mmCIF file of C-alpha atoms in Angstrom:
data_model
loop_
_atom_site.group_PDB
_atom_site.id
_atom_site.type_symbol
_atom_site.label_atom_id
_atom_site.label_comp_id
_atom_site.label_asym_id
_atom_site.label_seq_id
_atom_site.Cartn_x
_atom_site.Cartn_y
_atom_site.Cartn_z
ATOM 1 C CA MET S 1 -21.518 -11.610 -1.089
ATOM 2 C CA GLN S 2 -23.101 -8.752 0.876
ATOM 3 C CA GLN S 3 -21.071 -5.731 1.856
ATOM 4 C CA THR S 4 -21.383 -3.104 4.567
ATOM 5 C CA PRO S 5 -23.519 -0.188 3.330
ATOM 6 C CA ASP S 6 -21.791 2.916 2.001
ATOM 7 C CA VAL S 7 -22.049 5.299 4.953
ATOM 8 C CA GLY S 8 -20.697 8.504 3.456
ATOM 9 C CA GLY S 9 -21.888 8.266 -0.133
ATOM 10 C CA PRO S 10 -19.813 7.675 -3.285
ATOM 11 C CA ALA S 11 -18.162 11.120 -3.276
ATOM 12 C CA GLN S 12 -16.537 10.658 0.131
ATOM 13 C CA PRO S 13 -13.102 8.957 0.223
ATOM 14 C CA LEU S 14 -13.202 5.482 1.706
ATOM 15 C CA LEU S 15 -9.988 6.002 3.675
ATOM 16 C CA THR S 16 -8.429 9.290 4.787
ATOM 17 C CA ILE S 17 -4.995 9.487 6.400
ATOM 18 C CA ARG S 18 -4.138 12.663 8.319
ATOM 19 C CA GLY S 19 -0.704 13.456 9.751
ATOM 20 C CA LEU S 20 0.213 9.797 10.234
ATOM 21 C CA GLN S 21 3.514 9.214 12.050
ATOM 22 C CA LYS S 22 5.379 6.217 13.386
ATOM 23 C CA HIS S 23 8.652 6.743 15.251
ATOM 24 C CA PHE S 24 10.404 3.662 16.631
ATOM 25 C CA ALA S 25 12.449 4.372 19.748
ATOM 26 C CA LEU S 26 16.003 3.041 19.866
ATOM 27 C CA LYS S 27 17.588 1.847 23.057
ATOM 28 C CA GLY S 28 19.946 4.448 24.454
ATOM 29 C CA GLY S 29 21.306 4.211 27.959
ATOM 30 C CA PRO S 30 21.529 1.120 30.183
ATOM 31 C CA LEU S 31 17.839 1.465 31.073
ATOM 32 C CA GLY S 32 16.769 1.771 27.462
ATOM 33 C CA GLY S 33 15.839 5.451 27.562
ATOM 34 C CA GLY S 34 17.150 8.613 26.006
ATOM 35 C CA GLY S 35 17.885 7.086 22.608
ATOM 36 C CA ASP S 36 17.134 8.325 19.105
ATOM 37 C CA VAL S 37 14.081 7.392 17.082
ATOM 38 C CA VAL S 38 13.678 5.908 13.614
ATOM 39 C CA ARG S 39 11.260 8.123 11.681
ATOM 40 C CA ALA S 40 9.737 5.292 9.649
ATOM 41 C CA VAL S 41 6.636 7.293 8.712
ATOM 42 C CA ASP S 42 6.836 10.998 9.364
ATOM 43 C CA GLY S 43 3.613 12.914 8.815
ATOM 44 C CA ILE S 44 1.800 11.708 5.698
ATOM 45 C CA ASP S 45 -1.592 12.709 4.324
ATOM 46 C CA PHE S 46 -3.503 10.979 1.536
ATOM 47 C CA GLU S 47 -6.895 9.602 0.567
ATOM 48 C CA VAL S 48 -8.075 6.344 -0.979
ATOM 49 C CA LEU S 49 -11.167 6.825 -3.116
ATOM 50 C CA LYS S 50 -13.991 4.322 -3.220
ATOM 51 C CA GLY S 51 -13.540 1.655 -5.863
ATOM 52 C CA GLU S 52 -10.007 2.671 -6.883
ATOM 53 C CA THR S 53 -6.653 0.950 -6.643
ATOM 54 C CA LEU S 54 -4.005 3.175 -5.053
ATOM 55 C CA GLY S 55 -0.471 1.979 -5.811
ATOM 56 C CA VAL S 56 2.323 2.783 -3.359
ATOM 57 C CA VAL S 57 5.951 2.722 -4.537
ATOM 58 C CA GLY S 58 9.364 3.745 -3.264
ATOM 59 C CA GLU S 59 12.788 2.380 -2.380
ATOM 60 C CA SER S 60 13.218 -0.224 0.336
ATOM 61 C CA GLY S 61 12.998 1.448 3.738
ATOM 62 C CA CYS S 62 10.832 4.353 2.573
ATOM 63 C CA GLY S 63 7.986 3.376 4.927
ATOM 64 C CA LYS S 64 5.574 1.554 2.583
ATOM 65 C CA SER S 65 5.001 -1.520 4.754
ATOM 66 C CA THR S 66 4.924 0.505 7.985
ATOM 67 C CA THR S 67 2.236 2.691 6.407
ATOM 68 C CA ALA S 68 0.225 -0.435 5.566
ATOM 69 C CA ARG S 69 0.428 -1.698 9.140
ATOM 70 C CA LEU S 70 -0.567 1.710 10.484
ATOM 71 C CA MET S 71 -3.548 1.796 8.127
ATOM 72 C CA MET S 72 -4.585 -1.652 9.379
ATOM 73 C CA GLN S 73 -4.073 -0.614 13.022
ATOM 74 C CA LEU S 74 -1.635 -3.489 13.494
ATOM 75 C CA ILE S 75 0.803 -1.089 15.164
ATOM 76 C CA GLU S 76 0.069 1.985 17.234
ATOM 77 C CA PRO S 77 0.777 5.289 15.446
ATOM 78 C CA THR S 78 2.912 7.920 17.145
ATOM 79 C CA ALA S 79 0.531 10.576 15.835
ATOM 80 C CA GLY S 80 -2.129 11.048 13.221
ATOM 81 C CA GLU S 81 -5.604 9.785 12.411
ATOM 82 C CA VAL S 82 -7.113 7.067 10.227
ATOM 83 C CA ILE S 83 -10.649 7.875 9.029
ATOM 84 C CA PHE S 84 -12.697 5.166 7.331
ATOM 85 C CA ASP S 85 -15.775 6.299 5.409
ATOM 86 C CA GLY S 86 -16.107 9.397 7.577
ATOM 87 C CA ARG S 87 -15.578 7.648 10.926
ATOM 88 C CA SER S 88 -12.407 7.794 13.012
ATOM 89 C CA VAL S 89 -10.927 4.328 13.504
ATOM 90 C CA GLY S 90 -10.717 3.344 17.156
ATOM 91 C CA SER S 91 -13.492 5.690 18.216
ATOM 92 C CA ARG S 92 -16.872 4.715 19.588
ATOM 93 C CA ASP S 93 -18.324 5.099 16.076
ATOM 94 C CA LEU S 94 -15.862 2.620 14.558
ATOM 95 C CA PRO S 95 -14.133 0.178 16.935
ATOM 96 C CA VAL S 96 -11.000 -1.518 15.612
ATOM 97 C CA LYS S 97 -12.721 -4.935 15.433
ATOM 98 C CA GLU S 98 -15.438 -3.558 13.171
ATOM 99 C CA PHE S 99 -12.791 -1.751 11.098
ATOM 100 C CA HIS S 100 -10.904 -5.036 10.633
ATOM 101 C CA ARG S 101 -14.060 -6.657 9.331
ATOM 102 C CA GLN S 102 -14.239 -4.042 6.578
ATOM 103 C CA VAL S 103 -10.497 -3.804 5.807
ATOM 104 C CA GLN S 104 -8.284 -6.845 5.289
ATOM 105 C CA MET S 105 -4.634 -7.320 4.361
ATOM 106 C CA VAL S 106 -2.633 -9.761 2.232
ATOM 107 C CA PHE S 107 1.029 -10.057 3.208
ATOM 108 C CA GLN S 108 4.124 -10.860 1.133
ATOM 109 C CA ASP S 109 5.099 -14.142 2.819
ATOM 110 C CA SER S 110 2.326 -16.514 1.814
ATOM 111 C CA TYR S 111 3.573 -19.348 4.036
ATOM 112 C CA ALA S 112 4.181 -17.359 7.236
ATOM 113 C CA SER S 113 0.710 -15.805 6.855
ATOM 114 C CA LEU S 114 -1.022 -19.177 7.285
ATOM 115 C CA ASN S 115 -1.282 -21.348 10.381
ATOM 116 C CA PRO S 116 0.547 -24.597 9.492
ATOM 117 C CA ARG S 117 -1.773 -26.570 11.806
ATOM 118 C CA LEU S 118 -4.984 -25.481 10.107
ATOM 119 C CA THR S 119 -6.298 -26.893 6.862
ATOM 120 C CA ILE S 120 -6.872 -24.479 4.003
ATOM 121 C CA GLU S 121 -10.621 -24.615 4.587
ATOM 122 C CA ASP S 122 -10.232 -23.879 8.303
ATOM 123 C CA SER S 123 -7.838 -20.984 7.637
ATOM 124 C CA VAL S 124 -10.360 -19.250 5.380
ATOM 125 C CA ALA S 125 -13.308 -20.009 7.675
ATOM 126 C CA PHE S 126 -11.561 -18.866 10.869
ATOM 127 C CA GLY S 127 -12.134 -15.114 10.431
ATOM 128 C CA PRO S 128 -15.899 -15.292 9.872
ATOM 129 C CA GLN S 129 -16.266 -17.575 12.911
ATOM 130 C CA VAL S 130 -14.427 -15.060 15.099
ATOM 131 C CA HIS S 131 -16.919 -12.430 13.940
ATOM 132 C CA GLY S 132 -19.955 -14.540 14.863
ATOM 133 C CA VAL S 133 -20.683 -16.563 11.716
ATOM 134 C CA SER S 134 -21.721 -20.158 12.390
ATOM 135 C CA ARG S 135 -19.265 -22.968 11.633
ATOM 136 C CA THR S 136 -21.423 -24.339 8.825
ATOM 137 C CA ALA S 137 -21.933 -20.960 7.157
ATOM 138 C CA ALA S 138 -18.220 -20.102 7.513
ATOM 139 C CA VAL S 139 -17.132 -23.381 5.898
ATOM 140 C CA ASN S 140 -19.601 -22.923 3.051
ATOM 141 C CA ARG S 141 -18.277 -19.395 2.502
ATOM 142 C CA ALA S 142 -14.687 -20.671 2.598
ATOM 143 C CA ARG S 143 -15.398 -23.357 -0.019
ATOM 144 C CA ASP S 144 -17.167 -20.837 -2.251
ATOM 145 C CA LEU S 145 -14.207 -18.438 -2.054
ATOM 146 C CA LEU S 146 -11.662 -21.182 -2.706
ATOM 147 C CA ALA S 147 -13.533 -21.986 -5.898
ATOM 148 C CA ARG S 148 -13.576 -18.310 -6.879
ATOM 149 C CA VAL S 149 -9.804 -17.982 -6.513
ATOM 150 C CA GLY S 150 -9.248 -21.064 -8.663
ATOM 151 C CA LEU S 151 -8.684 -23.722 -5.985
ATOM 152 C CA GLU S 152 -11.174 -26.555 -6.345
ATOM 153 C CA PRO S 153 -12.520 -27.206 -2.818
ATOM 154 C CA GLN S 154 -12.709 -30.985 -3.270
ATOM 155 C CA ARG S 155 -8.967 -31.046 -3.998
ATOM 156 C CA PHE S 156 -7.628 -28.288 -1.750
ATOM 157 C CA ALA S 157 -9.972 -27.738 1.217
ATOM 158 C CA GLU S 158 -8.426 -30.431 3.422
ATOM 159 C CA ARG S 159 -4.816 -29.749 2.496
ATOM 160 C CA TYR S 160 -2.295 -27.975 4.707
ATOM 161 C CA PRO S 161 -0.182 -24.927 3.702
ATOM 162 C CA HIS S 162 3.024 -26.951 3.179
ATOM 163 C CA GLU S 163 1.238 -29.038 0.537
ATOM 164 C CA LEU S 164 0.607 -26.000 -1.694
ATOM 165 C CA SER S 165 2.833 -23.959 -3.985
ATOM 166 C CA GLY S 166 3.566 -20.281 -3.293
ATOM 167 C CA GLY S 167 1.000 -19.130 -5.831
ATOM 168 C CA GLN S 168 -1.648 -21.434 -4.415
ATOM 169 C CA ARG S 169 -0.945 -20.258 -0.866
ATOM 170 C CA GLN S 170 -1.292 -16.633 -1.950
ATOM 171 C CA ARG S 171 -4.666 -17.480 -3.513
ATOM 172 C CA VAL S 172 -5.659 -18.923 -0.130
ATOM 173 C CA ASN S 173 -4.577 -15.675 1.558
ATOM 174 C CA ILE S 174 -6.688 -13.694 -0.902
ATOM 175 C CA ALA S 175 -9.687 -15.951 -0.232
ATOM 176 C CA ARG S 176 -9.124 -15.545 3.516
ATOM 177 C CA ALA S 177 -9.023 -11.754 3.155
ATOM 178 C CA LEU S 178 -12.341 -11.841 1.288
ATOM 179 C CA ALA S 179 -14.003 -14.189 3.781
ATOM 180 C CA LEU S 180 -15.099 -11.270 5.995
ATOM 181 C CA GLN S 181 -16.680 -9.534 2.987
ATOM 182 C CA PRO S 182 -14.445 -6.430 3.313
ATOM 183 C CA ARG S 183 -14.730 -3.169 1.426
ATOM 184 C CA MET S 184 -10.972 -2.596 1.185
ATOM 185 C CA VAL S 185 -7.971 -4.928 0.814
ATOM 186 C CA ILE S 186 -4.394 -3.797 1.479
ATOM 187 C CA LEU S 187 -1.879 -5.838 -0.542
ATOM 188 C CA ASP S 188 1.653 -5.491 0.812
ATOM 189 C CA GLU S 189 4.069 -6.935 -1.772
ATOM 190 C CA ALA S 190 1.465 -9.660 -2.293
ATOM 191 C CA VAL S 191 2.875 -10.873 -5.619
ATOM 192 C CA SER S 192 6.574 -10.012 -5.340
ATOM 193 C CA ALA S 193 7.624 -13.480 -4.109
ATOM 194 C CA LEU S 194 5.958 -15.267 -7.046
ATOM 195 C CA ASP S 195 7.511 -16.134 -10.379
ATOM 196 C CA LYS S 196 6.301 -14.074 -13.324
ATOM 197 C CA SER S 197 3.794 -16.537 -14.786
ATOM 198 C CA VAL S 198 2.112 -17.096 -11.421
ATOM 199 C CA GLU S 199 2.335 -13.368 -10.639
ATOM 200 C CA ALA S 200 0.360 -12.560 -13.794
ATOM 201 C CA GLN S 201 -2.336 -15.080 -12.841
ATOM 202 C CA VAL S 202 -2.694 -13.631 -9.327
ATOM 203 C CA ILE S 203 -2.820 -10.031 -10.613
ATOM 204 C CA ASN S 204 -5.570 -10.903 -13.094
ATOM 205 C CA LEU S 205 -7.392 -12.721 -10.296
ATOM 206 C CA LEU S 206 -7.190 -9.575 -8.129
ATOM 207 C CA LEU S 207 -8.643 -7.467 -10.941
ATOM 208 C CA ASP S 208 -11.498 -9.926 -11.468
ATOM 209 C CA LEU S 209 -12.304 -10.052 -7.750
ATOM 210 C CA LYS S 210 -12.222 -6.265 -7.506
ATOM 211 C CA ALA S 211 -14.815 -5.967 -10.261
ATOM 212 C CA GLU S 212 -16.963 -8.785 -8.868
ATOM 213 C CA PHE S 213 -17.058 -7.617 -5.253
ATOM 214 C CA GLY S 214 -16.688 -3.841 -5.730
ATOM 215 C CA LEU S 215 -13.444 -3.730 -3.743
ATOM 216 C CA THR S 216 -11.006 -0.913 -3.079
ATOM 217 C CA TYR S 217 -7.298 -1.807 -3.128
ATOM 218 C CA VAL S 218 -4.119 -0.322 -1.703
ATOM 219 C CA PHE S 219 -1.393 -2.089 -3.703
ATOM 220 C CA ILE S 220 2.146 -1.792 -2.309
ATOM 221 C CA SER S 221 4.970 -3.041 -4.504
ATOM 222 C CA HIS S 222 8.514 -2.353 -5.693
ATOM 223 C CA ASP S 223 7.612 -3.559 -9.205
ATOM 224 C CA LEU S 224 6.848 -0.332 -11.040
ATOM 225 C CA ASN S 225 5.426 -2.052 -14.132
ATOM 226 C CA VAL S 226 2.947 -4.070 -12.079
ATOM 227 C CA VAL S 227 1.905 -0.958 -10.138
ATOM 228 C CA ARG S 228 1.163 0.927 -13.346
ATOM 229 C CA TYR S 229 -0.842 -1.995 -14.740
ATOM 230 C CA ILE S 230 -3.071 -2.452 -11.711
ATOM 231 C CA SER S 231 -3.359 1.059 -10.221
ATOM 232 C CA ASP S 232 -5.708 3.967 -10.877
ATOM 233 C CA ARG S 233 -3.524 6.358 -8.848
ATOM 234 C CA VAL S 234 0.038 6.042 -7.571
ATOM 235 C CA MET S 235 1.678 7.462 -4.444
ATOM 236 C CA VAL S 236 5.476 7.781 -4.317
ATOM 237 C CA MET S 237 7.132 7.657 -0.884
ATOM 238 C CA TYR S 238 10.633 8.703 0.101
ATOM 239 C CA LEU S 239 12.115 8.430 3.596
ATOM 240 C CA GLY S 240 8.777 8.289 5.400
ATOM 241 C CA GLN S 241 7.051 11.055 3.441
ATOM 242 C CA VAL S 242 4.942 11.419 0.290
ATOM 243 C CA SER S 243 6.880 12.884 -2.642
ATOM 244 C CA GLU S 244 4.202 12.750 -5.314
ATOM 245 C CA ILE S 245 0.706 11.388 -5.867
ATOM 246 C CA GLY S 246 -1.473 11.355 -8.941
ATOM 247 C CA PRO S 247 -3.253 9.328 -11.640
ATOM 248 C CA SER S 248 -1.175 6.386 -12.792
ATOM 249 C CA ASP S 249 -0.789 7.359 -16.451
ATOM 250 C CA ALA S 250 -0.110 11.026 -15.685
ATOM 251 C CA LEU S 251 2.500 10.221 -13.065
ATOM 252 C CA TYR S 252 4.293 7.647 -15.228
ATOM 253 C CA ASP S 253 4.137 9.695 -18.444
ATOM 254 C CA LYS S 254 5.019 13.050 -16.890
ATOM 255 C CA PRO S 255 6.558 12.678 -13.411
ATOM 256 C CA GLN S 256 7.079 16.002 -11.654
ATOM 257 C CA HIS S 257 9.224 15.267 -8.594
ATOM 258 C CA PRO S 258 12.952 14.662 -9.277
ATOM 259 C CA TYR S 259 12.788 11.494 -7.188
ATOM 260 C CA THR S 260 9.825 10.157 -9.152
ATOM 261 C CA ARG S 261 11.692 10.789 -12.410
ATOM 262 C CA ALA S 262 14.773 8.983 -11.112
ATOM 263 C CA LEU S 263 12.689 6.086 -9.792
ATOM 264 C CA LEU S 264 10.815 5.585 -13.066
ATOM 265 C CA SER S 265 14.029 5.813 -15.094
ATOM 266 C CA SER S 266 15.166 2.621 -13.353
ATOM 267 C CA ILE S 267 12.506 0.584 -15.195
ATOM 268 C CA PRO S 268 14.386 -1.688 -17.635
ATOM 269 C CA SER S 269 13.709 -1.028 -21.316
ATOM 270 C CA MET S 270 13.571 -3.699 -24.026
ATOM 271 C CA ASP S 271 14.532 -1.098 -26.618
ATOM 272 C CA PRO S 272 18.307 -1.296 -27.301
ATOM 273 C CA ASP S 273 18.289 2.393 -28.269
ATOM 274 C CA HIS S 274 17.043 3.379 -24.816
ATOM 275 C CA ARG S 275 19.338 1.429 -22.549
ATOM 276 C CA THR S 276 20.224 2.896 -19.183
ATOM 277 C CA GLU S 277 23.923 3.690 -19.277
ATOM 278 C CA GLU S 278 24.151 5.939 -16.255
ATOM 279 C CA ALA S 279 22.497 5.582 -12.864
ATOM 280 C CA ALA S 280 19.726 8.139 -12.475
ATOM 281 C CA LEU S 281 20.154 8.207 -8.726
ATOM 282 C CA ALA S 282 23.375 7.836 -6.764
ATOM 283 C CA GLY S 283 23.857 6.632 -3.220
ATOM 284 C CA ASP S 284 21.502 5.173 -0.641
ATOM 285 C CA PRO S 285 18.649 6.953 1.141
ATOM 286 C CA PRO S 286 19.825 8.905 4.211
ATOM 287 C CA ASN S 287 19.487 7.445 7.677
ATOM 288 C CA PRO S 288 15.872 7.751 8.935
ATOM 289 C CA ILE S 289 17.228 8.203 12.465
ATOM 290 C CA ASN S 290 18.599 11.615 11.545
ATOM 291 C CA PRO S 291 17.015 12.628 8.208
ATOM 292 C CA PRO S 292 18.268 15.670 6.278
ATOM 293 C CA SER S 293 16.788 19.056 7.075
ATOM 294 C CA GLY S 294 14.438 20.745 4.639
ATOM 295 C CA CYS S 295 13.543 18.521 1.689
ATOM 296 C CA ARG S 296 14.678 14.997 2.535
ATOM 297 C CA PHE S 297 15.648 14.267 -1.043
ATOM 298 C CA HIS S 298 17.988 17.248 -1.458
ATOM 299 C CA PRO S 299 21.305 15.364 -0.818
ATOM 300 C CA ARG S 300 20.611 13.175 -3.885
ATOM 301 C CA CYS S 301 18.696 15.636 -6.081
ATOM 302 C CA ASP S 302 20.141 16.933 -9.349
ATOM 303 C CA MET S 303 17.914 20.051 -9.111
ATOM 304 C CA VAL S 304 19.024 20.995 -5.604
ATOM 305 C CA ALA S 305 19.291 24.662 -4.547
ATOM 306 C CA PRO S 306 20.483 26.178 -1.223
ATOM 307 C CA ILE S 307 16.872 26.684 -0.055
ATOM 308 C CA CYS S 308 16.204 22.927 -0.321
ATOM 309 C CA SER S 309 18.195 22.197 2.841
ATOM 310 C CA GLN S 310 16.407 24.938 4.778
ATOM 311 C CA ARG S 311 12.722 24.674 3.913
ATOM 312 C CA VAL S 312 10.318 21.745 4.035
ATOM 313 C CA PRO S 313 8.302 21.688 0.798
ATOM 314 C CA ALA S 314 4.516 21.870 0.914
ATOM 315 C CA ARG S 315 2.341 19.685 -1.291
ATOM 316 C CA VAL S 316 1.386 21.613 -4.414
ATOM 317 C CA ALA S 317 -1.211 20.680 -7.045
ATOM 318 C CA VAL S 318 0.401 20.388 -10.473
ATOM 319 C CA GLY S 319 -2.497 18.972 -12.474
ATOM 320 C CA ALA S 320 -5.824 17.220 -12.255
ATOM 321 C CA ARG S 321 -5.582 15.167 -9.017
ATOM 322 C CA GLN S 322 -1.755 15.258 -9.186
ATOM 323 C CA ALA S 323 0.301 16.838 -6.421
ATOM 324 C CA VAL S 324 4.000 17.057 -5.629
ATOM 325 C CA SER S 325 6.064 18.031 -2.583
ATOM 326 C CA CYS S 326 8.894 20.017 -4.159
ATOM 327 C CA LEU S 327 10.055 23.605 -3.802
ATOM 328 C CA MET S 328 10.392 23.926 -7.592
ATOM 329 C CA TYR S 329 6.600 24.020 -7.846
ATOM 330 C CA GLU S 330 5.837 26.086 -4.747
ATOM 331 C CA PRO S 331 5.310 29.767 -5.660
ATOM 332 C CA GLY S 332 7.764 32.047 -3.888
ATOM 333 C CA SER S 333 9.650 29.177 -2.249
ATOM 334 C CA GLY S 334 13.061 30.635 -3.087
ATOM 335 C CA HIS S 335 14.060 27.876 -5.526
ATOM 336 C CA PRO S 336 15.372 29.320 -8.833
ATOM 337 C CA SER S 337 12.825 27.259 -10.802
ATOM 338 C CA ALA S 338 9.846 28.123 -8.604
ATOM 339 C CA PRO S 339 7.015 30.316 -9.926
ATOM 340 C CA GLN S 340 7.011 33.856 -8.613
ATOM 341 C CA LEU S 341 4.230 35.072 -6.337
ATOM 342 C CA ALA S 342 1.739 37.339 -8.067
ATOM 343 C CA LEU S 343 2.028 40.951 -6.911
ATOM 344 C CA ALA S 344 -1.051 42.445 -5.297
ATOM 345 C CA ALA S 345 -2.744 45.139 -7.398
#
C-alpha cells in the first residue's frame, strides 16, 4: 500500500488545530433568529504528531465527536483553522477532496455507516472508485483489505451489512477507511458498541494495521482503560475546551487538572481495598448554551478560588509535552496555589 509522501518532514505535526470553534445556533423568534448558541467546541488548539495515537476523553457532551467532525471537515467550523502537514485544509494547496483521501474516519454505529444496498466488497471499493481508481483495481484492493482485517473475501465479499455481526461490520468500516490509503484515521467511539471480547480483537487489529501501514490515529472514546492502552498521548476535554494534554502514562499516573483527576478516579478498581465509596465529581456539566465565566470547571471543582470565576486559564506546560489549563499552575494568576511571579532584579 503506497502512501502520500511526507510533505513537511517527520518533525512537523501531521495535523494542527488552531482556535477551532463550533457554535450551533438555536431558534429564537418566530423567524428563527436572535436565539442563543450552543458552544459545542469553543476555541481549542492541539497537534497530532506523525505516527502517534492521540486519545481524546471527556464526559458526554464535552465536544469530542463535534471536534472529530470538524477535523474531518464534515461540518463547517464557526472559526479556526485545520492544518494538515503544513497546508491549510480547504485552501488551494489542499482542497477538501484531497484532504479526505488522506484522512478517513470510522464511526461508532457500524450498521448506519454502511449502505445496506451495497455488498461488503462494493462498500470498500466505492471510495477508491470515486477518487479515480478503476473498478478492477478497487475491487482487488477491497478484497486484499478484507483479508487483512480478518474477513475472508470468498466468504464475506458478496454479503450485505445485515448478514454480519457488529464486530464484523466494524472490521468492514476499518477496511473501507484504509481503502483510500490514508495517512490518518479518526476513530470516533469505534469500539464502544462492541462486547469486550470483540472489542479486544478490533483494538489489536487497529494496532497491527497502524504498524503495518504507518498510520496516525485520533482515538475518541469514553473507555479510559482502552484509551490508555492504545494511546501515546491523551487529550482531556471539558465543555468544549481542552483541560489537559500529555503523554498517556504521565497523564494517567500524575494528572494535574482537577477534572482529569476526578475523571480518572471513576475507573473501576478490582482491588477491594481501593473501592470508590464517594463520587469524585458531583453534578452534571453546566449548560453549553450559557457556560460559566472564567474557568468552566469552577462550579464543580474542589480546588476552586474566587479568581476561578473571573479569569480564563491559559494553557501552561507542567512537564515534558504535558500541559494543563488551570489557574493553579499559572504564575501570578491570583489562585492561592499558583506559583508567584519572579521579581525583576
